[in-house]
Amino acid sequence: MALHGDSTEELRLFQTGEHPCGYFPERRARDLVLDPQDSRLGELYPMALGWGFRRSGDLVYRPHCQQCRACVPVRVPVERFVPDRSQRRCLARNGDLECRVLPAERTDEQFALYRRYLAARHAKGGMDDHGPHEFDQFLIGGWSHGRFLEIRTAAGRGRLLAVAVTDVTPLGLSAVYTFFDPDERARGLGTYAILQQIDWARRTHLPHLYLGYWIENHRKMDYKRRYRPLEHFDGRRWREVDAPGDGAP
């Protein structure tokens, strides 16, 4: 399959073979993938975000399953976002934390936290044997626009509690992956990281925070609907979820 972007050259897309679905174990999945050998991937990636694609390492993909359309690309228009009561409580609960935006370069401290997070939250999920190479391959890649948003306790340099891997593009920020201290569950660090990414986008005058894929009523994915207003990509354009006449699932 080939598309034409802003460049005069064709943009090639490939469909993967079937593989186990990461969200519904009983289902099989397929993806559309931008040509991994295309030297323009870094340049094309912001445009692909606008088409509902996502980055994992150097791979830019979008679910393309024959019998399922559960994965819906979503983004937050940051200027119109207003935190709800629960999100305001999360901000207040974490008022003692500090955030820093750093280059996407692995440190021993970050890697140790990543390993603890995987062991506690995703044991036997296929990432148990991730070492430093897999960390770099999955979260940084060779051409990415990534930054690491570090979240620490405020005392001194502070203890590292969370890292939100975030891509920076002209269309907005993209939340790639967040890992955090599993012993700090009460803080709601996943929610706090998204709220900080929204604030970061607003401060830097970027219009959107891309949240990847929302799956309605899925235990691990439906939380994204709590960030309002929320827009979804219907295959042609972005529309507000729950807006009058909206066709969201």
mmCIF file of C-alpha atoms in Angstrom:
data_model
loop_
_atom_site.group_PDB
_atom_site.id
_atom_site.type_symbol
_atom_site.label_atom_id
_atom_site.label_comp_id
_atom_site.label_asym_id
_atom_site.label_seq_id
_atom_site.Cartn_x
_atom_site.Cartn_y
_atom_site.Cartn_z
ATOM 1 C CA MET A 1 0.000 0.000 0.000
ATOM 2 C CA ALA A 2 1.296 3.497 -0.784
ATOM 3 C CA LEU A 3 0.200 7.000 0.184
ATOM 4 C CA HIS A 4 1.363 10.436 -0.862
ATOM 5 C CA GLY A 5 2.357 12.838 1.911
ATOM 6 C CA ASP A 6 3.781 16.320 1.555
ATOM 7 C CA SER A 7 6.788 14.808 -0.192
ATOM 8 C CA THR A 8 6.599 13.860 -3.869
ATOM 9 C CA GLU A 9 7.870 10.404 -2.941
ATOM 10 C CA GLU A 10 5.420 7.654 -2.057
ATOM 11 C CA LEU A 11 5.007 6.707 1.558
ATOM 12 C CA ARG A 12 4.866 2.930 1.768
ATOM 13 C CA LEU A 13 2.704 1.115 4.310
ATOM 14 C CA PHE A 14 2.928 -2.545 5.222
ATOM 15 C CA GLN A 15 0.372 -4.780 6.912
ATOM 16 C CA THR A 16 1.802 -7.147 9.470
ATOM 17 C CA GLY A 17 0.795 -10.745 9.827
ATOM 18 C CA GLU A 18 -1.550 -11.735 12.623
ATOM 19 C CA HIS A 19 -0.124 -11.657 16.130
ATOM 20 C CA PRO A 20 -1.586 -12.027 19.647
ATOM 21 C CA CYS A 21 -3.622 -8.986 20.691
ATOM 22 C CA GLY A 22 -2.041 -7.107 23.586
ATOM 23 C CA TYR A 23 -5.436 -6.124 25.012
ATOM 24 C CA PHE A 24 -7.736 -9.112 24.411
ATOM 25 C CA PRO A 25 -5.852 -12.440 24.791
ATOM 26 C CA GLU A 26 -8.504 -14.358 22.861
ATOM 27 C CA ARG A 27 -8.160 -12.151 19.768
ATOM 28 C CA ARG A 28 -5.630 -11.856 16.953
ATOM 29 C CA ALA A 29 -4.380 -8.478 15.754
ATOM 30 C CA ARG A 30 -2.754 -6.842 12.739
ATOM 31 C CA ASP A 31 -1.057 -3.466 12.305
ATOM 32 C CA LEU A 32 -0.353 -0.999 9.543
ATOM 33 C CA VAL A 33 3.308 0.031 9.698
ATOM 34 C CA LEU A 34 5.131 2.842 7.928
ATOM 35 C CA ASP A 35 8.090 1.513 5.962
ATOM 36 C CA PRO A 36 10.761 0.996 8.695
ATOM 37 C CA GLN A 37 13.490 1.564 6.093
ATOM 38 C CA ASP A 38 12.180 4.969 5.029
ATOM 39 C CA SER A 39 14.875 7.531 5.837
ATOM 40 C CA ARG A 40 12.137 10.166 6.289
ATOM 41 C CA LEU A 41 10.459 8.507 9.290
ATOM 42 C CA GLY A 42 11.489 11.245 11.705
ATOM 43 C CA GLU A 43 10.151 13.863 9.305
ATOM 44 C CA LEU A 44 6.927 11.958 8.576
ATOM 45 C CA TYR A 45 6.123 10.977 12.147
ATOM 46 C CA PRO A 46 4.256 14.196 13.113
ATOM 47 C CA MET A 47 2.012 13.783 10.063
ATOM 48 C CA ALA A 48 1.443 10.125 10.963
ATOM 49 C CA LEU A 49 0.324 11.130 14.471
ATOM 50 C CA GLY A 50 -2.400 13.154 12.786
ATOM 51 C CA TRP A 51 -3.480 9.993 10.951
ATOM 52 C CA GLY A 52 -3.867 8.027 14.178
ATOM 53 C CA PHE A 53 -0.471 6.303 14.149
ATOM 54 C CA ARG A 54 1.789 5.806 17.166
ATOM 55 C CA ARG A 55 5.482 5.159 17.815
ATOM 56 C CA SER A 56 7.104 2.181 19.513
ATOM 57 C CA GLY A 57 10.872 2.459 19.238
ATOM 58 C CA ASP A 58 11.530 3.175 15.567
ATOM 59 C CA LEU A 59 8.260 1.552 14.486
ATOM 60 C CA VAL A 60 5.339 3.805 13.502
ATOM 61 C CA TYR A 61 2.146 1.747 13.501
ATOM 62 C CA ARG A 62 -1.639 1.768 13.720
ATOM 63 C CA PRO A 63 -3.897 -1.206 14.591
ATOM 64 C CA HIS A 64 -5.605 -2.584 11.491
ATOM 65 C CA CYS A 65 -7.573 -5.645 12.570
ATOM 66 C CA GLN A 66 -10.123 -7.190 10.218
ATOM 67 C CA GLN A 67 -12.880 -7.944 12.715
ATOM 68 C CA CYS A 68 -12.192 -5.373 15.437
ATOM 69 C CA ARG A 69 -12.086 -1.576 15.674
ATOM 70 C CA ALA A 70 -11.722 -1.335 19.445
ATOM 71 C CA CYS A 71 -8.456 0.685 19.395
ATOM 72 C CA VAL A 72 -9.421 4.323 18.860
ATOM 73 C CA PRO A 73 -6.707 7.034 18.501
ATOM 74 C CA VAL A 74 -7.371 9.856 20.975
ATOM 75 C CA ARG A 75 -5.871 13.223 21.863
ATOM 76 C CA VAL A 76 -6.554 16.053 24.319
ATOM 77 C CA PRO A 77 -6.948 19.633 22.980
ATOM 78 C CA VAL A 78 -4.919 21.129 25.794
ATOM 79 C CA GLU A 79 -6.223 24.701 25.757
ATOM 80 C CA ARG A 80 -9.766 23.463 26.425
ATOM 81 C CA PHE A 81 -8.843 20.837 29.002
ATOM 82 C CA VAL A 82 -10.210 21.372 32.515
ATOM 83 C CA PRO A 83 -9.240 18.859 35.237
ATOM 84 C CA ASP A 84 -12.129 17.188 37.005
ATOM 85 C CA ARG A 85 -12.407 16.879 40.778
ATOM 86 C CA SER A 86 -10.437 13.628 40.951
ATOM 87 C CA GLN A 87 -7.645 15.076 38.804
ATOM 88 C CA ARG A 88 -7.487 18.217 40.939
ATOM 89 C CA ARG A 89 -7.109 16.012 44.017
ATOM 90 C CA CYS A 90 -4.284 14.160 42.279
ATOM 91 C CA LEU A 91 -2.488 17.453 41.608
ATOM 92 C CA ALA A 92 -2.908 18.523 45.226
ATOM 93 C CA ARG A 93 -1.768 15.129 46.550
ATOM 94 C CA ASN A 94 1.438 15.426 44.546
ATOM 95 C CA GLY A 95 2.157 19.062 45.303
ATOM 96 C CA ASP A 96 5.466 18.036 46.865
ATOM 97 C CA LEU A 97 6.856 16.725 43.554
ATOM 98 C CA GLU A 98 9.043 18.375 40.938
ATOM 99 C CA CYS A 99 9.150 17.722 37.189
ATOM 100 C CA ARG A 100 12.058 18.119 34.776
ATOM 101 C CA VAL A 101 12.213 17.624 31.010
ATOM 102 C CA LEU A 102 15.431 15.882 29.992
ATOM 103 C CA PRO A 103 16.958 14.451 26.806
ATOM 104 C CA ALA A 104 15.853 10.881 26.066
ATOM 105 C CA GLU A 105 19.001 9.246 27.392
ATOM 106 C CA ARG A 106 18.832 6.266 29.738
ATOM 107 C CA THR A 107 20.365 6.507 33.211
ATOM 108 C CA ASP A 108 20.998 3.671 35.657
ATOM 109 C CA GLU A 109 18.419 5.185 38.009
ATOM 110 C CA GLN A 110 15.750 5.293 35.318
ATOM 111 C CA PHE A 111 16.485 1.752 34.194
ATOM 112 C CA ALA A 112 16.274 0.413 37.759
ATOM 113 C CA LEU A 113 12.860 2.060 38.181
ATOM 114 C CA TYR A 114 11.716 0.649 34.820
ATOM 115 C CA ARG A 115 12.664 -2.878 35.882
ATOM 116 C CA ARG A 116 10.823 -2.510 39.212
ATOM 117 C CA TYR A 117 7.755 -1.214 37.401
ATOM 118 C CA LEU A 118 7.698 -4.111 34.916
ATOM 119 C CA ALA A 119 8.160 -6.692 37.671
ATOM 120 C CA ALA A 120 5.262 -5.262 39.685
ATOM 121 C CA ARG A 121 2.820 -4.255 36.951
ATOM 122 C CA HIS A 122 3.565 -6.434 33.908
ATOM 123 C CA ALA A 123 5.078 -9.670 35.181
ATOM 124 C CA LYS A 124 5.064 -12.384 32.491
ATOM 125 C CA GLY A 125 3.898 -9.764 29.987
ATOM 126 C CA GLY A 126 6.696 -10.414 27.512
ATOM 127 C CA MET A 127 9.006 -7.672 28.814
ATOM 128 C CA ASP A 128 10.453 -9.471 31.845
ATOM 129 C CA ASP A 129 13.880 -9.907 30.267
ATOM 130 C CA HIS A 130 14.249 -6.295 29.074
ATOM 131 C CA GLY A 131 17.809 -5.101 29.530
ATOM 132 C CA PRO A 132 19.387 -1.732 28.720
ATOM 133 C CA HIS A 133 19.384 -2.483 24.979
ATOM 134 C CA GLU A 134 15.661 -3.281 24.959
ATOM 135 C CA PHE A 135 14.950 -0.159 27.016
ATOM 136 C CA ASP A 136 16.707 2.006 24.420
ATOM 137 C CA GLN A 137 15.135 0.151 21.506
ATOM 138 C CA PHE A 138 11.592 0.395 22.915
ATOM 139 C CA LEU A 139 11.563 3.886 24.441
ATOM 140 C CA ILE A 140 14.182 5.887 22.559
ATOM 141 C CA GLY A 141 14.910 4.418 19.139
ATOM 142 C CA GLY A 142 17.222 5.870 16.531
ATOM 143 C CA TRP A 143 15.312 8.884 15.188
ATOM 144 C CA SER A 144 12.699 9.742 17.801
ATOM 145 C CA HIS A 145 11.651 13.208 18.951
ATOM 146 C CA GLY A 146 11.619 11.954 22.537
ATOM 147 C CA ARG A 147 12.176 13.582 25.890
ATOM 148 C CA PHE A 148 12.010 12.121 29.395
ATOM 149 C CA LEU A 149 9.743 13.912 31.860
ATOM 150 C CA GLU A 150 11.215 12.984 35.245
ATOM 151 C CA ILE A 151 9.030 13.259 38.338
ATOM 152 C CA ARG A 152 10.882 13.447 41.651
ATOM 153 C CA THR A 153 10.354 14.287 45.271
ATOM 154 C CA ALA A 154 11.233 17.924 45.813
ATOM 155 C CA ALA A 155 13.864 17.537 48.542
ATOM 156 C CA GLY A 156 17.327 18.128 47.079
ATOM 157 C CA ARG A 157 17.700 16.292 43.769
ATOM 158 C CA GLY A 158 14.933 14.073 45.059
ATOM 159 C CA ARG A 159 14.019 10.445 44.661
ATOM 160 C CA LEU A 160 12.924 9.418 41.175
ATOM 161 C CA LEU A 161 9.255 8.373 41.251
ATOM 162 C CA ALA A 162 8.236 8.325 37.586
ATOM 163 C CA VAL A 163 9.378 8.863 34.003
ATOM 164 C CA ALA A 164 6.965 9.849 31.247
ATOM 165 C CA VAL A 165 8.527 9.157 27.844
ATOM 166 C CA THR A 166 7.150 11.915 25.613
ATOM 167 C CA ASP A 167 7.582 12.785 21.935
ATOM 168 C CA VAL A 168 7.696 16.466 20.971
ATOM 169 C CA THR A 169 6.316 17.397 17.532
ATOM 170 C CA PRO A 170 4.804 20.513 15.940
ATOM 171 C CA LEU A 171 1.352 18.900 16.247
ATOM 172 C CA GLY A 172 1.714 18.368 19.972
ATOM 173 C CA LEU A 173 3.164 16.016 22.537
ATOM 174 C CA SER A 174 2.674 12.274 22.316
ATOM 175 C CA ALA A 175 2.595 10.206 25.514
ATOM 176 C CA VAL A 176 4.681 7.173 24.543
ATOM 177 C CA TYR A 177 5.066 5.285 27.833
ATOM 178 C CA THR A 178 5.110 6.023 31.558
ATOM 179 C CA PHE A 179 6.698 3.933 34.279
ATOM 180 C CA PHE A 180 6.656 4.717 37.991
ATOM 181 C CA ASP A 181 7.448 3.495 41.485
ATOM 182 C CA PRO A 182 5.008 0.630 42.182
ATOM 183 C CA ASP A 183 5.231 1.342 45.918
ATOM 184 C CA GLU A 184 3.684 4.792 45.402
ATOM 185 C CA ARG A 185 0.326 3.599 44.094
ATOM 186 C CA ALA A 186 -1.625 6.004 46.327
ATOM 187 C CA ARG A 187 -0.172 9.021 44.542
ATOM 188 C CA GLY A 188 -1.802 8.206 41.196
ATOM 189 C CA LEU A 189 1.451 8.852 39.327
ATOM 190 C CA GLY A 190 0.066 7.750 35.963
ATOM 191 C CA THR A 191 -2.667 10.371 36.182
ATOM 192 C CA TYR A 192 -0.220 12.954 37.491
ATOM 193 C CA ALA A 193 2.157 12.336 34.562
ATOM 194 C CA ILE A 194 -0.616 12.952 32.009
ATOM 195 C CA LEU A 195 -1.677 16.146 33.782
ATOM 196 C CA GLN A 196 1.926 17.347 33.688
ATOM 197 C CA GLN A 197 2.202 16.509 29.986
ATOM 198 C CA ILE A 198 -0.969 18.518 29.309
ATOM 199 C CA ASP A 199 0.524 21.446 31.237
ATOM 200 C CA TRP A 200 3.807 21.075 29.343
ATOM 201 C CA ALA A 201 2.002 21.191 25.984
ATOM 202 C CA ARG A 202 0.029 24.256 27.059
ATOM 203 C CA ARG A 203 3.134 26.095 28.296
ATOM 204 C CA THR A 204 4.960 25.458 25.019
ATOM 205 C CA HIS A 205 1.941 26.413 22.882
ATOM 206 C CA LEU A 206 1.456 22.942 21.410
ATOM 207 C CA PRO A 207 -2.176 22.193 20.606
ATOM 208 C CA HIS A 208 -2.581 18.534 21.608
ATOM 209 C CA LEU A 209 -1.467 15.718 23.840
ATOM 210 C CA TYR A 210 -1.784 12.420 21.935
ATOM 211 C CA LEU A 211 -2.693 9.573 24.293
ATOM 212 C CA GLY A 212 -2.400 6.623 21.935
ATOM 213 C CA TYR A 213 -5.372 4.265 21.792
ATOM 214 C CA TRP A 214 -8.506 4.312 23.888
ATOM 215 C CA ILE A 215 -10.489 1.077 24.287
ATOM 216 C CA GLU A 216 -13.951 1.588 25.687
ATOM 217 C CA ASN A 217 -14.688 -0.374 28.868
ATOM 218 C CA HIS A 218 -11.233 -1.957 28.863
ATOM 219 C CA ARG A 219 -9.816 -2.113 32.396
ATOM 220 C CA LYS A 220 -6.401 -0.737 31.437
ATOM 221 C CA MET A 221 -7.370 1.664 28.638
ATOM 222 C CA ASP A 222 -10.746 3.262 29.395
ATOM 223 C CA TYR A 223 -9.134 5.723 31.854
ATOM 224 C CA LYS A 224 -8.225 7.956 28.907
ATOM 225 C CA ARG A 225 -11.862 8.989 28.598
ATOM 226 C CA ARG A 226 -11.503 10.914 31.864
ATOM 227 C CA TYR A 227 -9.456 13.623 30.152
ATOM 228 C CA ARG A 228 -12.033 16.045 28.756
ATOM 229 C CA PRO A 229 -12.567 17.224 26.171
ATOM 230 C CA LEU A 230 -11.202 14.229 24.281
ATOM 231 C CA GLU A 231 -10.977 13.909 20.500
ATOM 232 C CA HIS A 232 -10.855 10.678 18.510
ATOM 233 C CA PHE A 233 -9.768 9.958 14.935
ATOM 234 C CA ASP A 234 -12.514 8.334 12.859
ATOM 235 C CA GLY A 235 -10.274 7.441 9.927
ATOM 236 C CA ARG A 236 -10.829 10.751 8.149
ATOM 237 C CA ARG A 237 -10.795 13.504 10.753
ATOM 238 C CA TRP A 238 -10.605 14.198 14.458
ATOM 239 C CA ARG A 239 -13.946 14.512 16.255
ATOM 240 C CA GLU A 240 -14.822 15.207 19.866
ATOM 241 C CA VAL A 241 -15.873 12.160 21.838
ATOM 242 C CA ASP A 242 -19.513 12.430 22.950
ATOM 243 C CA ALA A 243 -20.094 15.531 20.805
ATOM 244 C CA PRO A 244 -23.549 15.742 19.159
ATOM 245 C CA GLY A 245 -23.561 13.509 16.114
ATOM 246 C CA ASP A 246 -20.309 11.859 17.150
ATOM 247 C CA GLY A 247 -19.672 8.406 15.781
ATOM 248 C CA ALA A 248 -17.333 7.146 18.478
ATOM 249 C CA PRO A 249 -17.875 3.544 19.542
#
